[in-house]
Amino acid sequence: MFNLGKNREGCRRFRDGLESTGTTTHAALQEHLADCADCRTAAEELSLSRALLRKMPPRPIVPGPWFAGRVMAAIAAREASLERSLEAWTVVPKFAARLTWISALALLLAGSWLYQGPQPTPRTGNEGGVESLFDVAPASASQDDVLTSFERAR
């Protein structure tokens, strides 16, 4: 758009000033505009372009026919993702409830088996050479037995 003329530095400053402000009202810009025909032509073209663009009616923003479909597909994908994550967490309480019932039943069965299970036979004396924590006195023979056996021996 800009054809830099003979005074390159002045044209560059004019271009920068025109792009930043959009107008040529600044005194330095007006002075350069009077001296440089190329910059004058560029400024006229720019103002003509702006005038034409202002006259154009604004284009209404209408979404394309694919917009609704893509949005709905994105929503459906997000809902499916959330549903899958929720399904994963609903399994945990179900599993915990079943595990609780199975554990309770196992404890009940084990407790009843231990309660009604075979009773240990009471041991008398020192059987099998196993030492006991408690001293068990051997059964002493009563004196009647000794006397009876003594009489028979006579």
Coordinates of C-alpha atoms in Angstrom, one line a residue:
M1 CA 0.0 0.0 0.0
F2 CA 2.7 2.4 0.9
N3 CA 5.3 3.2 -1.7
L4 CA 8.1 4.8 0.2
G5 CA 9.2 7.9 -1.8
K6 CA 12.4 9.9 -1.8
N7 CA 12.2 10.8 1.9
R8 CA 12.1 7.3 3.3
E9 CA 12.4 8.2 7.0
G10 CA 9.7 10.8 6.7
C11 CA 7.4 8.4 4.8
R12 CA 8.0 5.7 7.5
R13 CA 7.1 8.1 10.3
F14 CA 4.0 9.2 8.3
R15 CA 2.9 5.6 7.8
D16 CA 3.4 4.7 11.4
G17 CA 1.5 7.8 12.5
L18 CA -1.3 7.1 10.0
E19 CA -1.6 3.4 11.2
S20 CA -1.6 4.3 14.9
T21 CA -4.0 7.3 14.9
G22 CA -5.9 6.7 11.6
T23 CA -6.0 10.3 10.8
T24 CA -3.7 13.0 9.3
T25 CA -4.6 15.7 11.7
H26 CA -1.2 15.9 13.5
A27 CA 0.9 18.9 12.4
A28 CA 4.0 16.8 11.4
L29 CA 1.9 14.4 9.4
Q30 CA 0.2 17.4 7.6
E31 CA 3.6 18.9 6.8
H32 CA 4.9 15.6 5.3
L33 CA 1.6 15.1 3.4
A34 CA 2.1 18.5 1.7
D35 CA 5.6 17.5 0.6
C36 CA 5.2 13.8 -0.5
A37 CA 2.8 12.9 -3.3
D38 CA 3.1 9.2 -2.6
C39 CA 2.0 9.5 1.0
R40 CA -0.8 11.8 -0.1
T41 CA -2.1 9.2 -2.5
A42 CA -1.8 6.5 0.2
A43 CA -3.7 8.6 2.7
E44 CA -6.5 9.3 0.1
E45 CA -6.7 5.5 -0.7
L46 CA -6.9 4.7 3.0
S47 CA -9.7 7.3 3.7
L48 CA -11.6 6.0 0.5
S49 CA -11.3 2.4 1.8
R50 CA -12.6 3.4 5.2
A51 CA -15.5 5.3 3.7
L52 CA -16.5 2.3 1.5
L53 CA -16.3 -0.1 4.5
R54 CA -18.5 2.2 6.6
K55 CA -21.2 2.2 3.8
M56 CA -21.3 -1.6 3.7
P57 CA -24.2 -3.1 5.8
P58 CA -23.0 -5.2 8.6
R59 CA -23.0 -8.8 7.8
P60 CA -25.3 -10.7 10.1
I61 CA -23.7 -13.4 12.2
V62 CA -25.5 -16.6 11.3
P63 CA -24.0 -19.9 12.4
G64 CA -23.4 -22.4 9.6
P65 CA -25.6 -25.5 9.3
W66 CA -22.9 -27.6 10.9
F67 CA -22.6 -25.5 14.1
A68 CA -25.6 -26.9 15.9
G69 CA -24.6 -30.5 15.0
R70 CA -21.1 -30.1 16.3
V71 CA -22.2 -28.4 19.5
M72 CA -24.7 -31.1 20.2
A73 CA -22.2 -33.8 19.4
A74 CA -19.7 -32.2 21.8
I75 CA -22.4 -32.1 24.5
A76 CA -23.3 -35.7 23.9
A77 CA -19.7 -36.8 24.1
R78 CA -19.2 -34.9 27.4
E79 CA -22.3 -36.4 28.9
A80 CA -21.2 -39.9 27.9
S81 CA -17.8 -39.3 29.5
L82 CA -19.5 -38.1 32.7
E83 CA -21.9 -41.0 32.7
R84 CA -19.0 -43.5 32.3
S85 CA -17.1 -42.0 35.2
L86 CA -20.3 -42.1 37.4
E87 CA -20.9 -45.7 36.5
A88 CA -17.4 -46.6 37.7
W89 CA -18.1 -45.0 41.1
T90 CA -21.5 -46.6 41.5
V91 CA -19.8 -50.1 41.5
V92 CA -17.8 -49.3 44.6
P93 CA -20.7 -49.0 47.1
K94 CA -22.4 -52.1 45.6
F95 CA -19.1 -54.0 46.0
A96 CA -18.7 -52.7 49.5
A97 CA -22.2 -53.7 50.5
R98 CA -21.7 -57.3 49.2
L99 CA -18.3 -57.5 50.8
T100 CA -19.8 -56.5 54.2
W101 CA -22.5 -59.2 54.0
I102 CA -20.0 -61.9 53.0
S103 CA -17.7 -60.9 55.8
A104 CA -20.5 -60.9 58.3
L105 CA -21.7 -64.3 57.2
A106 CA -18.1 -65.7 57.3
L107 CA -17.7 -64.4 60.9
L108 CA -21.0 -65.9 61.9
L109 CA -20.1 -69.3 60.5
A110 CA -16.6 -69.2 61.9
G111 CA -17.9 -68.2 65.4
S112 CA -20.6 -70.9 65.5
W113 CA -18.1 -73.5 64.3
L114 CA -15.6 -72.5 67.0
Y115 CA -18.3 -72.5 69.6
Q116 CA -19.8 -75.8 68.7
G117 CA -16.7 -77.4 67.5
P118 CA -14.9 -80.4 69.1
Q119 CA -14.2 -79.8 72.7
P120 CA -10.6 -80.6 73.8
T121 CA -10.4 -83.6 76.0
P122 CA -9.2 -82.9 79.5
R123 CA -5.8 -84.3 80.1
T124 CA -4.9 -86.0 83.3
G125 CA -1.4 -86.2 84.4
N126 CA 1.7 -85.7 82.4
E127 CA 0.8 -87.5 79.2
G128 CA 3.2 -87.9 76.4
G129 CA 6.1 -86.4 78.2
V130 CA 4.8 -82.9 77.7
E131 CA 5.6 -80.5 80.5
S132 CA 2.8 -78.5 81.8
L133 CA 2.8 -75.1 83.2
F134 CA 0.9 -76.4 86.3
D135 CA 2.2 -79.1 88.5
V136 CA -0.2 -82.0 88.5
A137 CA 0.3 -84.2 91.5
P138 CA 0.1 -87.9 90.7
A139 CA -2.9 -89.6 92.1
S140 CA -1.9 -90.9 95.5
A141 CA -3.1 -94.3 96.5
S142 CA -5.4 -94.2 99.4
Q143 CA -4.3 -96.0 102.5
D144 CA -7.1 -98.5 102.2
D145 CA -5.7 -99.7 98.9
V146 CA -2.3 -100.1 100.4
L147 CA -3.7 -102.1 103.4
T148 CA -5.8 -104.2 101.1
S149 CA -2.9 -105.1 98.9
F150 CA -0.8 -105.8 102.0
E151 CA -3.3 -108.2 103.5
R152 CA -3.6 -110.1 100.3
A153 CA 0.1 -110.5 100.2
R154 CA 0.0 -112.2 103.5

